[in-house]
PDB file of C-alpha atoms in Angstrom:
ATOM      1  CA  MET X   1     -17.923  20.265 -14.613  1.00 46.00           C
ATOM      2  CA  ASN X   2     -15.837  16.704 -14.374  1.00 50.00           C
ATOM      3  CA  GLU X   3     -14.453  15.831 -11.121  1.00 61.00           C
ATOM      4  CA  GLY X   4     -10.653  15.333 -11.401  1.00 63.00           C
ATOM      5  CA  PRO X   5      -8.833  12.403 -10.245  1.00 68.00           C
ATOM      6  CA  PRO X   6      -7.969  12.372  -6.390  1.00 75.00           C
ATOM      7  CA  SER X   7      -4.562  13.471  -5.497  1.00 83.00           C
ATOM      8  CA  ARG X   8      -1.894  11.007  -4.782  1.00 86.00           C
ATOM      9  CA  TRP X   9       0.216  12.834  -2.602  1.00 88.00           C
ATOM     10  CA  PRO X  10      -1.302  11.956   0.623  1.00 87.00           C
ATOM     11  CA  GLY X  11      -0.599   8.356  -0.129  1.00 90.00           C
ATOM     12  CA  VAL X  12       3.188   9.273  -0.947  1.00 93.00           C
ATOM     13  CA  ALA X  13       3.775  11.394   1.968  1.00 95.00           C
ATOM     14  CA  GLY X  14       2.750   8.328   4.216  1.00 95.00           C
ATOM     15  CA  PRO X  15       5.805   6.260   3.556  1.00 96.00           C
ATOM     16  CA  LEU X  16       8.110   9.175   3.189  1.00 96.00           C
ATOM     17  CA  LEU X  17       7.537  10.548   6.612  1.00 96.00           C
ATOM     18  CA  ALA X  18       7.549   6.814   7.809  1.00 96.00           C
ATOM     19  CA  LEU X  19      11.079   6.603   6.363  1.00 96.00           C
ATOM     20  CA  ALA X  20      12.119   9.791   7.755  1.00 96.00           C
ATOM     21  CA  ALA X  21      10.987   8.730  11.250  1.00 95.00           C
ATOM     22  CA  MET X  22      12.782   5.451  10.989  1.00 94.00           C
ATOM     23  CA  GLY X  23      15.871   7.321   9.846  1.00 95.00           C
ATOM     24  CA  TYR X  24      15.757   9.566  12.823  1.00 96.00           C
ATOM     25  CA  ALA X  25      15.273   6.530  15.473  1.00 94.00           C
ATOM     26  CA  HIS X  26      18.201   4.740  13.917  1.00 94.00           C
ATOM     27  CA  LEU X  27      20.191   7.904  14.529  1.00 94.00           C
ATOM     28  CA  VAL X  28      19.213   8.743  18.154  1.00 94.00           C
ATOM     29  CA  ALA X  29      19.101   5.164  19.386  1.00 91.00           C
ATOM     30  CA  ALA X  30      22.633   3.780  17.634  1.00 89.00           C
ATOM     31  CA  ASP X  31      24.113   3.497  20.737  1.00 89.00           C
ATOM     32  CA  THR X  32      21.751   1.002  22.157  1.00 90.00           C
ATOM     33  CA  VAL X  33      19.880  -0.713  19.279  1.00 90.00           C
ATOM     34  CA  ASP X  34      22.201  -2.713  16.798  1.00 90.00           C
ATOM     35  CA  PRO X  35      20.513  -2.465  13.470  1.00 91.00           C
ATOM     36  CA  LEU X  36      22.057  -6.134  12.673  1.00 90.00           C
ATOM     37  CA  ASN X  37      20.352  -8.018  15.262  1.00 87.00           C
ATOM     38  CA  GLY X  38      17.892  -5.295  16.988  1.00 88.00           C
ATOM     39  CA  LEU X  39      14.193  -5.279  15.918  1.00 89.00           C
ATOM     40  CA  ILE X  40      12.568  -1.997  14.747  1.00 92.00           C
ATOM     41  CA  SER X  41      10.051  -2.442  17.348  1.00 89.00           C
ATOM     42  CA  ASP X  42      12.996  -1.761  20.074  1.00 89.00           C
ATOM     43  CA  TYR X  43      13.062   1.877  19.124  1.00 91.00           C
ATOM     44  CA  ALA X  44       9.478   2.460  20.488  1.00 89.00           C
ATOM     45  CA  LEU X  45      11.003   1.152  23.863  1.00 89.00           C
ATOM     46  CA  ARG X  46      13.277   4.283  23.976  1.00 88.00           C
ATOM     47  CA  ASP X  47      11.995   7.609  25.204  1.00 88.00           C
ATOM     48  CA  ASP X  48      13.993   9.576  22.748  1.00 89.00           C
ATOM     49  CA  SER X  49      12.826   7.475  19.543  1.00 90.00           C
ATOM     50  CA  ALA X  50       9.308   6.337  20.714  1.00 92.00           C
ATOM     51  CA  TRP X  51       7.594   9.259  19.577  1.00 94.00           C
ATOM     52  CA  ALA X  52       9.406   9.171  15.973  1.00 94.00           C
ATOM     53  CA  MET X  53       8.457   5.423  15.629  1.00 94.00           C
ATOM     54  CA  VAL X  54       4.874   6.084  16.760  1.00 94.00           C
ATOM     55  CA  GLY X  55       4.327   8.753  14.425  1.00 95.00           C
ATOM     56  CA  GLY X  56       6.057   7.054  11.381  1.00 96.00           C
ATOM     57  CA  THR X  57       4.033   4.026  11.881  1.00 96.00           C
ATOM     58  CA  ILE X  58       0.662   6.301  11.846  1.00 96.00           C
ATOM     59  CA  ALA X  59       1.689   7.960   8.854  1.00 96.00           C
ATOM     60  CA  LEU X  60       2.356   4.876   7.136  1.00 97.00           C
ATOM     61  CA  ALA X  61      -0.711   3.376   7.995  1.00 97.00           C
ATOM     62  CA  MET X  62      -2.499   6.702   6.460  1.00 96.00           C
ATOM     63  CA  GLY X  63      -0.537   6.109   3.570  1.00 96.00           C
ATOM     64  CA  CYS X  64      -2.257   2.437   3.137  1.00 97.00           C
ATOM     65  CA  LEU X  65      -5.620   4.019   3.778  1.00 96.00           C
ATOM     66  CA  TRP X  66      -5.179   6.476   0.830  1.00 95.00           C
ATOM     67  CA  VAL X  67      -4.028   3.912  -1.196  1.00 95.00           C
ATOM     68  CA  ALA X  68      -7.462   1.816  -0.484  1.00 94.00           C
ATOM     69  CA  TYR X  69      -9.260   5.301  -1.083  1.00 94.00           C
ATOM     70  CA  LEU X  70      -7.538   5.875  -4.483  1.00 92.00           C
ATOM     71  CA  LEU X  71      -8.796   2.264  -5.428  1.00 91.00           C
ATOM     72  CA  ALA X  72     -12.005   2.886  -4.378  1.00 91.00           C
ATOM     73  CA  ARG X  73     -12.455   5.572  -6.785  1.00 88.00           C
ATOM     74  CA  VAL X  74     -10.387   4.535  -9.754  1.00 84.00           C
ATOM     75  CA  ALA X  75     -11.346   0.667  -9.592  1.00 78.00           C
ATOM     76  CA  PRO X  76     -14.149   0.000  -7.295  1.00 79.00           C
ATOM     77  CA  VAL X  77     -14.730  -3.281  -8.188  1.00 80.00           C
ATOM     78  CA  ARG X  78     -11.585  -4.804  -9.574  1.00 82.00           C
ATOM     79  CA  GLY X  79      -9.470  -3.318  -6.967  1.00 83.00           C
ATOM     80  CA  ALA X  80     -11.887  -4.725  -4.120  1.00 90.00           C
ATOM     81  CA  ALA X  81      -9.399  -7.213  -2.920  1.00 92.00           C
ATOM     82  CA  SER X  82      -6.224  -5.262  -2.908  1.00 93.00           C
ATOM     83  CA  ARG X  83      -8.205  -2.294  -1.360  1.00 93.00           C
ATOM     84  CA  ALA X  84      -9.137  -4.828   1.519  1.00 95.00           C
ATOM     85  CA  LEU X  85      -5.679  -5.866   2.110  1.00 96.00           C
ATOM     86  CA  PHE X  86      -4.435  -2.211   2.117  1.00 97.00           C
ATOM     87  CA  VAL X  87      -7.250  -1.608   5.003  1.00 97.00           C
ATOM     88  CA  ALA X  88      -5.815  -4.504   6.984  1.00 97.00           C
ATOM     89  CA  ALA X  89      -2.349  -3.426   6.726  1.00 97.00           C
ATOM     90  CA  ALA X  90      -3.421   0.045   7.888  1.00 97.00           C
ATOM     91  CA  LEU X  91      -5.304  -1.680  10.771  1.00 97.00           C
ATOM     92  CA  GLY X  92      -2.390  -3.666  11.866  1.00 96.00           C
ATOM     93  CA  LEU X  93      -0.007  -0.740  11.469  1.00 97.00           C
ATOM     94  CA  LEU X  94      -2.258   1.305  13.787  1.00 97.00           C
ATOM     95  CA  LEU X  95      -2.344  -1.640  16.386  1.00 96.00           C
ATOM     96  CA  THR X  96       1.464  -2.135  16.396  1.00 95.00           C
ATOM     97  CA  ALA X  97       1.714   1.665  17.062  1.00 93.00           C
ATOM     98  CA  ALA X  98      -0.826   1.265  20.049  1.00 93.00           C
ATOM     99  CA  PHE X  99       0.657  -1.988  21.574  1.00 92.00           C
ATOM    100  CA  PRO X 100       4.381  -1.696  21.774  1.00 86.00           C
ATOM    101  CA  THR X 101       6.301  -4.901  22.020  1.00 84.00           C
ATOM    102  CA  ASP X 102       7.988  -6.362  24.766  1.00 81.00           C
ATOM    103  CA  ALA X 103      11.488  -6.096  25.808  1.00 77.00           C
ATOM    104  CA  ALA X 104      13.565  -8.993  24.760  1.00 65.00           C
ATOM    105  CA  PRO X 105      14.187 -11.941  24.920  1.00 64.00           C
ATOM    106  CA  GLY X 106      10.517 -12.813  24.412  1.00 70.00           C
ATOM    107  CA  VAL X 107       6.878 -11.888  24.293  1.00 76.00           C
ATOM    108  CA  VAL X 108       5.111 -12.220  27.709  1.00 78.00           C
ATOM    109  CA  SER X 109       2.192  -9.656  27.547  1.00 86.00           C
ATOM    110  CA  ILE X 110      -0.999  -9.545  25.991  1.00 91.00           C
ATOM    111  CA  ALA X 111      -0.220  -5.849  24.298  1.00 89.00           C
ATOM    112  CA  GLY X 112       3.048  -7.801  23.140  1.00 87.00           C
ATOM    113  CA  GLU X 113       1.226 -10.542  21.404  1.00 90.00           C
ATOM    114  CA  ILE X 114      -1.092  -8.206  19.744  1.00 93.00           C
ATOM    115  CA  HIS X 115       2.167  -6.325  18.509  1.00 92.00           C
ATOM    116  CA  ARG X 116       3.616  -9.460  17.037  1.00 90.00           C
ATOM    117  CA  TRP X 117       0.343 -10.769  15.231  1.00 93.00           C
ATOM    118  CA  SER X 118      -0.622  -7.141  14.088  1.00 95.00           C
ATOM    119  CA  ALA X 119       3.047  -6.988  12.655  1.00 94.00           C
ATOM    120  CA  ALA X 120       2.292 -10.438  10.766  1.00 94.00           C
ATOM    121  CA  VAL X 121      -0.690  -9.078   9.204  1.00 96.00           C
ATOM    122  CA  VAL X 122       1.190  -6.155   7.940  1.00 96.00           C
ATOM    123  CA  PHE X 123       4.187  -8.074   6.613  1.00 96.00           C
ATOM    124  CA  THR X 124       1.756 -10.573   4.543  1.00 96.00           C
ATOM    125  CA  ALA X 125      -1.100  -8.099   3.538  1.00 96.00           C
ATOM    126  CA  LEU X 126       1.074  -5.448   1.761  1.00 96.00           C
ATOM    127  CA  PRO X 127       3.167  -8.008  -0.637  1.00 96.00           C
ATOM    128  CA  CYS X 128      -0.141  -9.692  -1.455  1.00 96.00           C
ATOM    129  CA  ALA X 129      -2.160  -6.487  -2.052  1.00 95.00           C
ATOM    130  CA  GLY X 130       0.968  -5.199  -4.207  1.00 94.00           C
ATOM    131  CA  TRP X 131       1.230  -8.386  -6.269  1.00 94.00           C
ATOM    132  CA  MET X 132      -2.593  -8.299  -7.308  1.00 93.00           C
ATOM    133  CA  LEU X 133      -2.755  -4.645  -7.998  1.00 91.00           C
ATOM    134  CA  GLY X 134       0.605  -4.755 -10.012  1.00 90.00           C
ATOM    135  CA  ARG X 135      -0.633  -7.835 -11.998  1.00 88.00           C
ATOM    136  CA  ARG X 136      -4.013  -6.203 -12.976  1.00 85.00           C
ATOM    137  CA  SER X 137      -2.671  -3.104 -13.707  1.00 82.00           C
ATOM    138  CA  GLY X 138       0.335  -3.989 -15.460  1.00 85.00           C
ATOM    139  CA  ASN X 139       2.498  -2.103 -13.059  1.00 87.00           C
ATOM    140  CA  GLY X 140       5.832  -4.150 -13.140  1.00 90.00           C
ATOM    141  CA  PRO X 141       7.781  -2.719 -10.674  1.00 93.00           C
ATOM    142  CA  LEU X 142       5.079  -2.741  -8.158  1.00 94.00           C
ATOM    143  CA  ALA X 143       4.662  -6.563  -8.681  1.00 93.00           C
ATOM    144  CA  ALA X 144       8.573  -6.951  -8.453  1.00 95.00           C
ATOM    145  CA  VAL X 145       8.938  -4.886  -5.108  1.00 96.00           C
ATOM    146  CA  SER X 146       5.830  -7.162  -3.975  1.00 96.00           C
ATOM    147  CA  VAL X 147       8.041 -10.302  -4.767  1.00 96.00           C
ATOM    148  CA  LEU X 148      11.193  -8.919  -3.022  1.00 97.00           C
ATOM    149  CA  SER X 149       8.929  -8.289   0.007  1.00 96.00           C
ATOM    150  CA  VAL X 150       8.086 -11.932   0.148  1.00 96.00           C
ATOM    151  CA  VAL X 151      11.540 -13.110  -0.327  1.00 96.00           C
ATOM    152  CA  PHE X 152      12.765 -10.803   2.847  1.00 96.00           C
ATOM    153  CA  LEU X 153       9.784 -11.887   4.722  1.00 95.00           C
ATOM    154  CA  ALA X 154      10.777 -15.364   4.139  1.00 96.00           C
ATOM    155  CA  TRP X 155      14.321 -14.681   4.844  1.00 95.00           C
ATOM    156  CA  PHE X 156      13.328 -13.012   8.130  1.00 94.00           C
ATOM    157  CA  LEU X 157      11.255 -15.506   9.525  1.00 93.00           C
ATOM    158  CA  ALA X 158      13.943 -17.978   8.653  1.00 94.00           C
ATOM    159  CA  ALA X 159      16.838 -15.852  10.203  1.00 92.00           C
ATOM    160  CA  HIS X 160      14.515 -14.878  13.647  1.00 86.00           C
ATOM    161  CA  PRO X 161      15.836 -16.623  16.780  1.00 84.00           C
ATOM    162  CA  GLY X 162      13.573 -19.726  17.273  1.00 81.00           C
ATOM    163  CA  SER X 163      13.300 -20.670  13.809  1.00 86.00           C
ATOM    164  CA  LEU X 164      14.435 -24.299  12.953  1.00 89.00           C
ATOM    165  CA  VAL X 165      17.360 -23.012  10.413  1.00 91.00           C
ATOM    166  CA  SER X 166      18.125 -19.737  12.214  1.00 90.00           C
ATOM    167  CA  ASP X 167      21.530 -21.384  13.454  1.00 88.00           C
ATOM    168  CA  LEU X 168      22.425 -23.055  10.200  1.00 92.00           C
ATOM    169  CA  ILE X 169      22.305 -19.510   8.568  1.00 91.00           C
ATOM    170  CA  ASP X 170      23.552 -17.528  11.567  1.00 89.00           C
ATOM    171  CA  GLY X 171      20.167 -15.646  11.657  1.00 87.00           C
ATOM    172  CA  ALA X 172      20.980 -14.217  15.222  1.00 88.00           C
ATOM    173  CA  ASP X 173      23.849 -11.898  13.574  1.00 89.00           C
ATOM    174  CA  HIS X 174      21.445 -10.407  11.003  1.00 92.00           C
ATOM    175  CA  TYR X 175      17.682 -10.814  11.363  1.00 91.00           C
ATOM    176  CA  GLY X 176      17.525  -6.993  12.290  1.00 92.00           C
ATOM    177  CA  LEU X 177      19.015  -6.197   8.936  1.00 95.00           C
ATOM    178  CA  VAL X 178      16.577  -8.384   6.998  1.00 95.00           C
ATOM    179  CA  GLU X 179      13.626  -6.890   9.000  1.00 95.00           C
ATOM    180  CA  ARG X 180      14.762  -3.361   7.910  1.00 96.00           C
ATOM    181  CA  LEU X 181      15.022  -4.299   4.314  1.00 96.00           C
ATOM    182  CA  LEU X 182      11.755  -6.003   4.567  1.00 96.00           C
ATOM    183  CA  VAL X 183      10.095  -2.852   5.960  1.00 96.00           C
ATOM    184  CA  LEU X 184      11.887  -0.440   3.414  1.00 97.00           C
ATOM    185  CA  SER X 185      10.470  -2.778   0.494  1.00 97.00           C
ATOM    186  CA  GLU X 186       6.818  -2.600   1.791  1.00 96.00           C
ATOM    187  CA  MET X 187       7.180   1.420   2.286  1.00 97.00           C
ATOM    188  CA  THR X 188       8.458   1.352  -1.280  1.00 96.00           C
ATOM    189  CA  LEU X 189       5.702  -0.930  -2.390  1.00 96.00           C
ATOM    190  CA  ILE X 190       2.986   1.615  -0.641  1.00 96.00           C
ATOM    191  CA  LEU X 191       4.781   4.301  -2.416  1.00 95.00           C
ATOM    192  CA  LEU X 192       4.444   2.739  -5.899  1.00 95.00           C
ATOM    193  CA  ALA X 193       0.656   1.802  -5.111  1.00 93.00           C
ATOM    194  CA  ALA X 194      -0.260   5.588  -4.479  1.00 92.00           C
ATOM    195  CA  LEU X 195       1.640   6.684  -7.664  1.00 90.00           C
ATOM    196  CA  TRP X 196       0.112   4.307  -9.912  1.00 78.00           C
ATOM    197  CA  PRO X 197      -3.966   4.492  -9.542  1.00 54.00           C
ATOM    198  CA  GLY X 198      -5.499   6.820 -12.355  1.00 50.00           C
ATOM    199  CA  HIS X 199      -2.908   6.065 -15.106  1.00 47.00           C
ATOM    200  CA  ARG X 200      -5.065   3.488 -16.646  1.00 47.00           C
ATOM    201  CA  ASP X 201      -7.888   2.330 -14.451  1.00 45.00           C
ATOM    202  CA  GLY X 202      -8.641   5.952 -13.778  1.00 42.00           C
ATOM    203  CA  VAL X 203      -9.447   6.574 -17.071  1.00 40.00           C
ATOM    204  CA  ALA X 204     -11.578   3.748 -17.455  1.00 43.00           C
ATOM    205  CA  GLY X 205     -12.886   4.223 -13.829  1.00 44.00           C
ATOM    206  CA  HIS X 206     -14.118   8.040 -14.773  1.00 44.00           C
ATOM    207  CA  ARG X 207     -15.603   6.877 -18.039  1.00 46.00           C
ATOM    208  CA  SER X 208     -17.566   4.155 -16.312  1.00 45.00           C
ATOM    209  CA  ALA X 209     -18.811   6.376 -13.591  1.00 44.00           C
ATOM    210  CA  MET X 210     -19.946   8.776 -16.354  1.00 43.00           C
ATOM    211  CA  ARG X 211     -21.884   6.152 -18.028  1.00 46.00           C
ATOM    212  CA  GLU X 212     -23.571   4.928 -14.685  1.00 42.00           C
ATOM    213  CA  ARG X 213     -24.836   8.636 -14.054  1.00 46.00           C
ATOM    214  CA  GLY X 214     -26.225   8.871 -17.562  1.00 49.00           C
ATOM    215  CA  MET X 215     -23.752  11.289 -18.700  1.00 45.00           C
ATOM    216  CA  THR X 216     -22.774  11.719 -22.131  1.00 46.00           C
ATOM    217  CA  VAL X 217     -19.634   9.819 -23.344  1.00 45.00           C
ATOM    218  CA  PRO X 218     -17.750  10.754 -26.500  1.00 49.00           C
ATOM    219  CA  ALA X 219     -18.060   8.364 -29.124  1.00 49.00           C
ATOM    220  CA  GLN X 220     -15.602   7.427 -32.103  1.00 50.00           C
ATOM    221  CA  PRO X 221     -15.920   9.881 -35.192  1.00 54.00           C
ATOM    222  CA  GLY X 222     -18.744   8.619 -37.794  1.00 52.00           C
ATOM    223  CA  PRO X 223     -18.184   8.193 -41.456  1.00 53.00           C
ATOM    224  CA  ASP X 224     -18.319  11.949 -42.241  1.00 56.00           C
ATOM    225  CA  GLY X 225     -15.389  12.600 -39.287  1.00 55.00           C
ATOM    226  CA  ALA X 226     -17.804  14.181 -36.798  1.00 55.00           C
ATOM    227  CA  ARG X 227     -17.958  12.806 -33.373  1.00 53.00           C
ATOM    228  CA  ARG X 228     -21.592  12.186 -32.060  1.00 52.00           C
ATOM    229  CA  PRO X 229     -22.275  11.822 -28.433  1.00 50.00           C
ATOM    230  CA  HIS X 230     -23.604   8.403 -27.109  1.00 51.00           C
ATOM    231  CA  ARG X 231     -26.193   8.225 -24.154  1.00 52.00           C
ATOM    232  CA  PRO X 232     -26.989   4.899 -22.815  1.00 52.00           C
ATOM    233  CA  GLY X 233     -30.072   3.259 -23.472  1.00 53.00           C
ATOM    234  CA  PRO X 234     -32.626   1.687 -21.234  1.00 54.00           C
ATOM    235  CA  ASP X 235     -31.041  -1.695 -22.015  1.00 55.00           C
ATOM    236  CA  GLY X 236     -27.721  -0.506 -21.499  1.00 52.00           C
ATOM    237  CA  THR X 237     -26.504  -0.011 -24.973  1.00 54.00           C
ATOM    238  CA  ARG X 238     -25.416   3.002 -26.363  1.00 52.00           C
ATOM    239  CA  HIS X 239     -27.204   4.825 -29.201  1.00 51.00           C
ATOM    240  CA  PRO X 240     -26.006   7.950 -30.925  1.00 51.00           C
ATOM    241  CA  ARG X 241     -28.033  11.173 -30.247  1.00 50.00           C
ATOM    242  CA  GLN X 242     -30.193  12.121 -33.313  1.00 50.00           C
ATOM    243  CA  PRO X 243     -29.952  15.747 -34.350  1.00 48.00           C
ATOM    244  CA  ILE X 244     -33.418  17.690 -34.312  1.00 43.00           C
ATOM    245  CA  GLY X 245     -34.912  17.992 -37.385  1.00 44.00           C
ATOM    246  CA  LEU X 246     -37.111  21.440 -38.540  1.00 40.00           C
ATOM    247  CA  GLY X 247     -39.846  19.591 -39.556  1.00 40.00           C
TER     248      GLY X 247
END
C-alpha cells in the first residue's frame, strides 16, 4: 500500500498554541507590562505568566520542527536549506525558553545574552526560510509574510532603545508593539509553511520515492488509449513493461 502524506496538524497546532499562550500572558500581566514598550520576554519574568510563555515558546519550536519534518518528507533535496533554517529557529526558540532574559534596563548575565542571541537567530532564520520556501513552491502568501517579517524586524531594530535612530522615530514609545507584530508575522509564517508542503512538492516527492524504490509509476496513455506501467531500467530510463506472450 502507498504511504499517505504526513499530517500537517502538528505543525499548525504549534503556532496556534503559542498565540493562545501569548494572549493569556497579555491578559494576566496587563497591569505590569505595557504592550507598547514592554518586551514579550518580560512576561516570562512573572510567576503568573511565565509558564504560559515557556509553554507557548516550546509549542512554536515544535511547530518549526514539524515543518522541517514535512520538508524532509516531500522535498528532501530542494527543501534542505529551508529545513535547516526551521531547525535553527526551533533550537533558538528552545534556548529562549530555557534561558530567560534579564529584567530591564539591560542584559547583565550569561543567560540573558543567550536569550538575546537566540531570539536574534529566530527572528532572522524564519523570514529567510519562509522566503526561500515560498519562492520555490510558488506560495505567494508565504513569501509575502516573510517579507513583512523582515520589515517588522528592521523596524524593531530601529525603534529599540540604543539604536542610532530610535530617538528620531520615538522608538521607545512603540518598540514593544513592533516586536509583537514581528512575532505574530512569524507565527503566521510557520502556520502557512505547515499547511503548504504536500500540495505540489508532495506529489512530485511521492513519485520520486516510488521510482527510487523501483516501484511501478503510471505512464501516459499509449496510442491505443491504454495505460502501460513504466519501471526504471538499469540506466535510469523508464521502459514500458511488455505483455507476456503465449508462445
